[in-house]
Short mmCIF file of C-alpha atoms in Angstrom, two decimals:
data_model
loop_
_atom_site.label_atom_id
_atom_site.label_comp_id
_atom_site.label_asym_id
_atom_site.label_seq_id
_atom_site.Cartn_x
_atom_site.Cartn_y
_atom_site.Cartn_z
CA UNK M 1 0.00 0.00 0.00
CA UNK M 2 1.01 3.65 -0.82
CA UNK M 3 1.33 6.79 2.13
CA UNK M 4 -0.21 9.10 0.73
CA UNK M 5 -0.48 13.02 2.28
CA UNK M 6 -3.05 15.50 1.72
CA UNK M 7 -1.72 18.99 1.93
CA UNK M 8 -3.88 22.10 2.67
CA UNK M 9 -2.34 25.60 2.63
CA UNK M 10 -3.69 27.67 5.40
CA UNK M 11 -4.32 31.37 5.49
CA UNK M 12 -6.50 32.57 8.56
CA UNK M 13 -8.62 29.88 8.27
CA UNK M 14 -9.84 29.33 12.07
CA UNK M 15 -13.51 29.32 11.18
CA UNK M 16 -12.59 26.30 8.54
CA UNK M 17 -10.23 23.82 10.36
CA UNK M 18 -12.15 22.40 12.99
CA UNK M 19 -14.95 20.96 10.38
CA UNK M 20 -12.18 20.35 7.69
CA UNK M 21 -10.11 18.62 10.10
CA UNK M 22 -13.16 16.06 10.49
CA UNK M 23 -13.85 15.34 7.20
CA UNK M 24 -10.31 15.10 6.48
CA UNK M 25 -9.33 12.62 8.92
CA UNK M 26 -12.77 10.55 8.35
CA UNK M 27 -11.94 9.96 4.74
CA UNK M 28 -8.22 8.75 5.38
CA UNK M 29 -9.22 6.32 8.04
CA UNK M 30 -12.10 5.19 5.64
CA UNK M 31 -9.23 4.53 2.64
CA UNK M 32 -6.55 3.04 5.35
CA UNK M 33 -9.60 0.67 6.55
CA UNK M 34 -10.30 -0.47 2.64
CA UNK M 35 -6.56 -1.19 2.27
CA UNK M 36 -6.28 1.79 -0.47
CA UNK M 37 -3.52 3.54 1.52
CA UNK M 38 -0.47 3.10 4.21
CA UNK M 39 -1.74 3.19 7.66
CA UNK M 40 1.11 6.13 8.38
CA UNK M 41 -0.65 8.37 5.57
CA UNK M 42 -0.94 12.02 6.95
CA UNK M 43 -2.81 14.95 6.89
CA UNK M 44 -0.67 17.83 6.47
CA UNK M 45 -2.03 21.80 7.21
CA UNK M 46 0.96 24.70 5.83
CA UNK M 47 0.26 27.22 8.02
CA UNK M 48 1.23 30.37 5.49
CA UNK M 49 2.39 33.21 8.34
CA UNK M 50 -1.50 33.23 9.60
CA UNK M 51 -2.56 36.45 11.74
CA UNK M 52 -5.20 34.19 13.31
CA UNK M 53 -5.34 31.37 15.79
CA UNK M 54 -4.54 28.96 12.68
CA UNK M 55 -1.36 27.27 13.47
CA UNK M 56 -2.72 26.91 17.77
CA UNK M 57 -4.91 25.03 16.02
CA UNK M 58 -3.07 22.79 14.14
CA UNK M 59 -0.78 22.08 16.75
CA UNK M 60 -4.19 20.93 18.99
CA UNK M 61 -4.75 18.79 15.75
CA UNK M 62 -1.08 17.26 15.93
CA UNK M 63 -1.12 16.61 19.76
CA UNK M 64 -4.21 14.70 19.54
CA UNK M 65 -3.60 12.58 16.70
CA UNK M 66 -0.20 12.14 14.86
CA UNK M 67 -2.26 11.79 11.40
CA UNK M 68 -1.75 15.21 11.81
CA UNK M 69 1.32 16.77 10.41
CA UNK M 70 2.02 20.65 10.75
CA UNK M 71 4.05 23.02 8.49
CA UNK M 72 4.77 27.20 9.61
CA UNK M 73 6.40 28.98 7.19
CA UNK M 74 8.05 32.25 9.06
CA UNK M 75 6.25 34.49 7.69
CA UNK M 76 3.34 34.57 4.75
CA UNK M 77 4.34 33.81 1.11
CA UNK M 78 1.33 33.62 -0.69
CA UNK M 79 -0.45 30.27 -1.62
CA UNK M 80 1.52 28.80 -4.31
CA UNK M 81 4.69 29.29 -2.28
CA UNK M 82 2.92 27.45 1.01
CA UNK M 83 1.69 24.47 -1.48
CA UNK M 84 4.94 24.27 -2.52
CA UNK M 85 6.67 23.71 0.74
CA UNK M 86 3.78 21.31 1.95
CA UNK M 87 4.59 19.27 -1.58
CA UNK M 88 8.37 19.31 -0.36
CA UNK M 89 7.72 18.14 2.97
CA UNK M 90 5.26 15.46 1.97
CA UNK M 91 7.40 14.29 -0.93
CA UNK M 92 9.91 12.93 1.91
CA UNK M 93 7.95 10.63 3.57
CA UNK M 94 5.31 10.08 1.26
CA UNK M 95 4.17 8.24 -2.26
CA UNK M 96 2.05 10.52 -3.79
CA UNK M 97 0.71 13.85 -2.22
CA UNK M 98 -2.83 15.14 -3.04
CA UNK M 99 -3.06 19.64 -2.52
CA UNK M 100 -6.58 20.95 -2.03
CA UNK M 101 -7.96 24.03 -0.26
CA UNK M 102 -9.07 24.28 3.55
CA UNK M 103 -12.69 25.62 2.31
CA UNK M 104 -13.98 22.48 1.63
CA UNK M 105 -15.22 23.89 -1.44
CA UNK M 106 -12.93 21.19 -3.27
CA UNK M 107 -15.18 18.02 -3.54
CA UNK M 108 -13.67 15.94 -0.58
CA UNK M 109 -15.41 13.26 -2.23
CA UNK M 110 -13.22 12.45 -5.15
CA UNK M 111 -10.17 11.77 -3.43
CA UNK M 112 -11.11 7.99 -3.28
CA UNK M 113 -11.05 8.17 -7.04
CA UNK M 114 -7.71 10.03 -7.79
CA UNK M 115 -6.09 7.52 -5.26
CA UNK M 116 -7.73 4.91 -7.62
CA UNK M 117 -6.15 6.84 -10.61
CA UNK M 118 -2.84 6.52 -8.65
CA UNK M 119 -2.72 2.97 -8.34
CA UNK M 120 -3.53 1.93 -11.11
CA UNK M 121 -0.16 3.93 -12.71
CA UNK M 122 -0.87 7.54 -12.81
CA UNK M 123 1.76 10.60 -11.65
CA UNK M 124 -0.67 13.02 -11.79
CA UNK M 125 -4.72 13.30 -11.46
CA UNK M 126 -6.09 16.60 -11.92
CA UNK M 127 -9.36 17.63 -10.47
CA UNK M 128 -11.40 19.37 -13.37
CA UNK M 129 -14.97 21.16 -11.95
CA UNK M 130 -17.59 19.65 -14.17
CA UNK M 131 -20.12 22.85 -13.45
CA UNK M 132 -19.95 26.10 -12.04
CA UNK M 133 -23.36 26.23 -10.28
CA UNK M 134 -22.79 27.85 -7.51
CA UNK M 135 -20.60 30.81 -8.89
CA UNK M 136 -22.10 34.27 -9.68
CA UNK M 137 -22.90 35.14 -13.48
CA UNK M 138 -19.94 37.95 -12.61
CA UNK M 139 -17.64 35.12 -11.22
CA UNK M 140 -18.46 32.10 -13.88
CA UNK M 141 -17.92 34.70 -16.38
CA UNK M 142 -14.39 35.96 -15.47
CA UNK M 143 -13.21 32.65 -14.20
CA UNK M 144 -13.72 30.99 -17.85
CA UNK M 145 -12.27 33.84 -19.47
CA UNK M 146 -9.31 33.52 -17.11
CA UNK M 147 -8.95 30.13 -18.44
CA UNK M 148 -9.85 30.77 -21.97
CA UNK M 149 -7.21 33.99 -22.34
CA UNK M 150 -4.34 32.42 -20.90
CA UNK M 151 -4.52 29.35 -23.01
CA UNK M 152 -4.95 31.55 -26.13
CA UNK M 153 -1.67 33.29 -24.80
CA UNK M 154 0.18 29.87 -25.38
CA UNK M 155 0.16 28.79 -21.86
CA UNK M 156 -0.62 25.25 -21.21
CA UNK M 157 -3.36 24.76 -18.20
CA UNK M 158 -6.19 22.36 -18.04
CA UNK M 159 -9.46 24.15 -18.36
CA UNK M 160 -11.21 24.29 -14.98
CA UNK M 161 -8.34 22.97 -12.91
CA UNK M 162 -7.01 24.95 -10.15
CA UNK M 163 -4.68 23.72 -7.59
CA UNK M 164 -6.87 20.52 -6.74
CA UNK M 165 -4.63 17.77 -7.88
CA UNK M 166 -2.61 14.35 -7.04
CA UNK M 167 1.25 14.23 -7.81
CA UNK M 168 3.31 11.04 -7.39
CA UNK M 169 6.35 11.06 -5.73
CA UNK M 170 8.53 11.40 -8.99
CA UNK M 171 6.08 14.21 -10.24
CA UNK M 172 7.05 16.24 -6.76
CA UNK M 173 10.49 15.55 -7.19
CA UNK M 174 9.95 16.88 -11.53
CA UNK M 175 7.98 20.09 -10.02
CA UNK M 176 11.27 20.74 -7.39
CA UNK M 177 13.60 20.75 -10.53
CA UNK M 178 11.78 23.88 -11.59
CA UNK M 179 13.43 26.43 -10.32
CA UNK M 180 11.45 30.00 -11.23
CA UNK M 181 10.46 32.32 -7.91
CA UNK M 182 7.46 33.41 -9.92
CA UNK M 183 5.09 30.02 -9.42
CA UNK M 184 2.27 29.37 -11.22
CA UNK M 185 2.07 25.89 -10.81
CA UNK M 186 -0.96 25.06 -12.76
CA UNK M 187 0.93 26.19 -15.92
CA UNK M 188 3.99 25.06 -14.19
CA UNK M 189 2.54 20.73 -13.36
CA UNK M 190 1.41 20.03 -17.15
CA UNK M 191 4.88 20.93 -17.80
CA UNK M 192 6.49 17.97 -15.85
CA UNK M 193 4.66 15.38 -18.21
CA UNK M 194 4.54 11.46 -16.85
CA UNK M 195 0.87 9.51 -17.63
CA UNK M 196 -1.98 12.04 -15.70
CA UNK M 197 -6.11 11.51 -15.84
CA UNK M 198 -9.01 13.72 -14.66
CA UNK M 199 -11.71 13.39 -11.99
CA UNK M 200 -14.47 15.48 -12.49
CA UNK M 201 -16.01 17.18 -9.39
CA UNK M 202 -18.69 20.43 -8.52
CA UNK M 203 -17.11 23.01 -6.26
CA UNK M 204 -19.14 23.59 -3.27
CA UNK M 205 -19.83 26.80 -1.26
CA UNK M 206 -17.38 27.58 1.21
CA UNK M 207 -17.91 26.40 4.58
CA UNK M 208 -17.13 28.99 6.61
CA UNK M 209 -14.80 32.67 6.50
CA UNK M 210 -14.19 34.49 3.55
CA UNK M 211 -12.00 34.01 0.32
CA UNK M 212 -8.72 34.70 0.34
CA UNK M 213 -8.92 35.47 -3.54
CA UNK M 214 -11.33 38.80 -4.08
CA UNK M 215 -11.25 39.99 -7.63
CA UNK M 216 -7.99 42.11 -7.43
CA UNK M 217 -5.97 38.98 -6.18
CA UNK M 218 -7.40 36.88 -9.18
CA UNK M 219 -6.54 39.59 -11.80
CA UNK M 220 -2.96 39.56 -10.49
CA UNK M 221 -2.93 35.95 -10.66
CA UNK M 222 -3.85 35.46 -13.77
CA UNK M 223 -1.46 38.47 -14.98
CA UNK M 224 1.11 36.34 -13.01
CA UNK M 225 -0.08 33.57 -14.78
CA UNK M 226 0.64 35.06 -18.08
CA UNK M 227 3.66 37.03 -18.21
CA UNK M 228 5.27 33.80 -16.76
CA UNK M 229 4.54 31.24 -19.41
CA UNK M 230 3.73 33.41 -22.82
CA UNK M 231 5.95 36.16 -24.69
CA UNK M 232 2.84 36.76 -26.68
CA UNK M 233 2.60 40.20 -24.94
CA UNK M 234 5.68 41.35 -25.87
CA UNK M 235 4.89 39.84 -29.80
CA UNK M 236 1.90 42.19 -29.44
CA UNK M 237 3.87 45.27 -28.38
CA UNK M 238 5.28 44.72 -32.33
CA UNK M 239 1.72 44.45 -33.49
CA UNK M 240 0.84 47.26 -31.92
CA UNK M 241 4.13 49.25 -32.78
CA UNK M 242 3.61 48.15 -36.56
CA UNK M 243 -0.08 49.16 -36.57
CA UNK M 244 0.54 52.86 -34.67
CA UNK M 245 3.23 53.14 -37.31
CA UNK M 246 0.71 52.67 -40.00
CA UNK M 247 -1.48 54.70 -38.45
CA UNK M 248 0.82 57.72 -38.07
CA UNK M 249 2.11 57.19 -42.67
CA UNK M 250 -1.68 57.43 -42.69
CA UNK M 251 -1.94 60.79 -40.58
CA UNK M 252 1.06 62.14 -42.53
CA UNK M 253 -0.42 62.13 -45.63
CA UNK M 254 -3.85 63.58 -44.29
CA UNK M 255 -1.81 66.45 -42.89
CA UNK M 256 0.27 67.15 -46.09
CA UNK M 257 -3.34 66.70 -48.04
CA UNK M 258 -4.48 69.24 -45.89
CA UNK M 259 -1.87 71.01 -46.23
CA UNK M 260 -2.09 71.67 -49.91
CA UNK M 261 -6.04 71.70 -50.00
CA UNK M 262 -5.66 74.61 -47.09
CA UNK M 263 -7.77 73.20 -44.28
CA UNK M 264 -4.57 72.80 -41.48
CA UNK M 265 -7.00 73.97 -38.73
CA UNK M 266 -8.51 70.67 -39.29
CA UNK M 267 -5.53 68.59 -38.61
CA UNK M 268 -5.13 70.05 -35.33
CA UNK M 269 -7.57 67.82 -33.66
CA UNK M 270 -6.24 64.36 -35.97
CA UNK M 271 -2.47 65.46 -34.39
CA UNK M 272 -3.77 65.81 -31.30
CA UNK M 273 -5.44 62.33 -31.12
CA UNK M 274 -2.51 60.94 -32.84
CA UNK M 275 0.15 61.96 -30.37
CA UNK M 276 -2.79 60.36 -27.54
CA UNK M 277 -3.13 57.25 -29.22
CA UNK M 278 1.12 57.34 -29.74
CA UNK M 279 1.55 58.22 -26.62
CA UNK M 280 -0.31 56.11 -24.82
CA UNK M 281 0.63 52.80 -26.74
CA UNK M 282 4.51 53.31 -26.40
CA UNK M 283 3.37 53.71 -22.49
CA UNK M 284 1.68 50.43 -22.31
CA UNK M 285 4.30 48.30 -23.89
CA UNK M 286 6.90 50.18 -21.87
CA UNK M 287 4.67 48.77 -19.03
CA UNK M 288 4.15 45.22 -20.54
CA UNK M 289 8.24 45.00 -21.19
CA UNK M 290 9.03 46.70 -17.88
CA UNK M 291 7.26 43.48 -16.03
CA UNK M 292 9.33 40.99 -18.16
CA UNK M 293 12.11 42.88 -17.16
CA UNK M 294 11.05 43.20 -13.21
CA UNK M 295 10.63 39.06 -13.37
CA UNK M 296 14.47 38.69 -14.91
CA UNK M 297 15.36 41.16 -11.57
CA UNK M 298 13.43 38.63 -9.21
CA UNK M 299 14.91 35.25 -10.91
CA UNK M 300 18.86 36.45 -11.12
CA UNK M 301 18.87 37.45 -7.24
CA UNK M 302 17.54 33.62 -6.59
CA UNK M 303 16.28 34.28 -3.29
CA UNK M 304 13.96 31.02 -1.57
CA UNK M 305 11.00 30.66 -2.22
CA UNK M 306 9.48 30.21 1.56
CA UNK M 307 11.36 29.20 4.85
CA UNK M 308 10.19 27.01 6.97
CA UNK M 309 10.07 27.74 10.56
CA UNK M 310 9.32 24.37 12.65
CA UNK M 311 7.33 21.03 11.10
CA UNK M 312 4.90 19.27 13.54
CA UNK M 313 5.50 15.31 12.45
CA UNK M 314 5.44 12.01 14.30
CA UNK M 315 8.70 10.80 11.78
CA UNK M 316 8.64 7.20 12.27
CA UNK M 317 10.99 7.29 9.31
#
């Protein structure tokens, strides 16, 4: 039989554990008792510099049953950088880790079925969301655009998948080769390759709290998301340059038309737009190039990616 590890970032997410802690620990006693996993399989909680009573919590968890494993970072790195050090931890004593959020919006359900996945020979199970029922028309609408704009910028993501997933061992170890300090693992995983599957699951409301992702933190995600897997911006800054130069042959002529025909007052309001609509493109690709740039900056000074502070583990290993 396999250990497997589940591993659940945590951001202020008091209101959450106690009830995701249950259900949890309830389904990994269930698999241990049907023989689908190692009896020393453990739930692991990466407590991500929480302002709350998060990590008191998790150690209560830990003291009262060593399923239980606790991670605290030293101080808060954002989500991707906290599911990365839980994958890292787990990947050390484990077969196969499986990352889902402490909401218990992800469908606890189908982790039966990516361990089945996993045994029968895949690295890698993603979970897809089959329907987004219980999203707002404003939410449904951005999130599939989210999906559908950075795949037409050349990234490669599977459509619907966040960060709900299984990884073998070997795929953890792949992901650690990767070396980038701006993570987007869900463009980031595809990239490692080895045989993966889907399970299909609907996203539930969240239990309790409120989301750590509000609209300005998914924009900047998905910007993230972008500018770290596609040049296509940049190849659009020469569309765009190619086009304004068109443009402004096109405005030169009207002037010197003008010109001879004796209506220059006219052109004052065509110049005016023109040096606007100039003006304003060579700002935005300035912009667009100046964030490729600011990435290089953060890669060359290779600084790590989170630290952790103490780990919380009965290591019978």
């Amino acid at each position: 039989m396999k250990c497997v590890w589940l591993v659940i970032p945590c951001y202020n997410e008091e209101e959450v554990l106690p009830e995701t802690s249950k259900q949890l620990s309830n389904i990994m006693h269930d698999l241990i008792e049907k023989g689908k996993i190692a009896s020393d399989s453990k739930i692991a909680f990466v407590n991500d510099g929480s302002k709350d009573k998060t990590w008191e919590i998790i150690s209560k968890l830990h003291d009262e049953d060593k399923m239980f494993v606790g991670v605290n970072l030293s101080r808060n790195r954002g989500h991707q950088n906290a599911l990365l050090a839980g994958l890292s931890t787990a990947v050390k004593y484990s077969d196969a880790a499986i990352s889902l959020d402490a909401d218990l919006q992800d469908d606890v359900g189908v982790i039966e079925k990516m361990i089945d996945n996993f045994n029968n020979g895949d690295d890698i199970v993603y979970g897809v969301r089959s329907a987004r029922k219980t999203d707002t028309f404003f939410k449904r609408f951005t999130a599939e655009s989210f999906y559908k704009l950075i795949m037409f910028m050349g990234v490669d993501v599977v459509y619907n998948h966040a960060d709900y997933r299984l990884m073998s061992k070997r795929a953890i170890e792949g992901l650690e080769s990767f070396k980038e300090v701006n993570l987007f693992l869900r463009g980031i995983v595809p990239q490692i390759g080895y045989k993966s599957s889907t399970v299909e699951y609907e996203r539930h409301e969240r239990f309790a709290g409120e989301s750590k992702y509000p609209l300005k933190k998914m924009l900047s995600f998905a910007f993230e998301g972008i500018t770290s897997f596609s040049i296509k911006p940049l190849r659009m800054a020469i569309v765009l340059g190619a086009l304004a130069f068109v443009v402004s042959i096109a405005m030169l002529i009207y002037c010197i038309v003008c010109k001879f025909v004796g209506t220059t007052v006219g052109g004052w309001a065509s110049l005016g737009v023109s040096i606007w609509a100039l003006g304003g493109i060579q700002l935005l690709m300035m912009g667009v190039i100046g964030e490729y740039i600011g990435k290089i900056y953060l890669e060359t000074k290779d600084r790590p990616k989170f630290i952790i502070e103490n780990v919380l583990i009965d290591d019978e290993k």
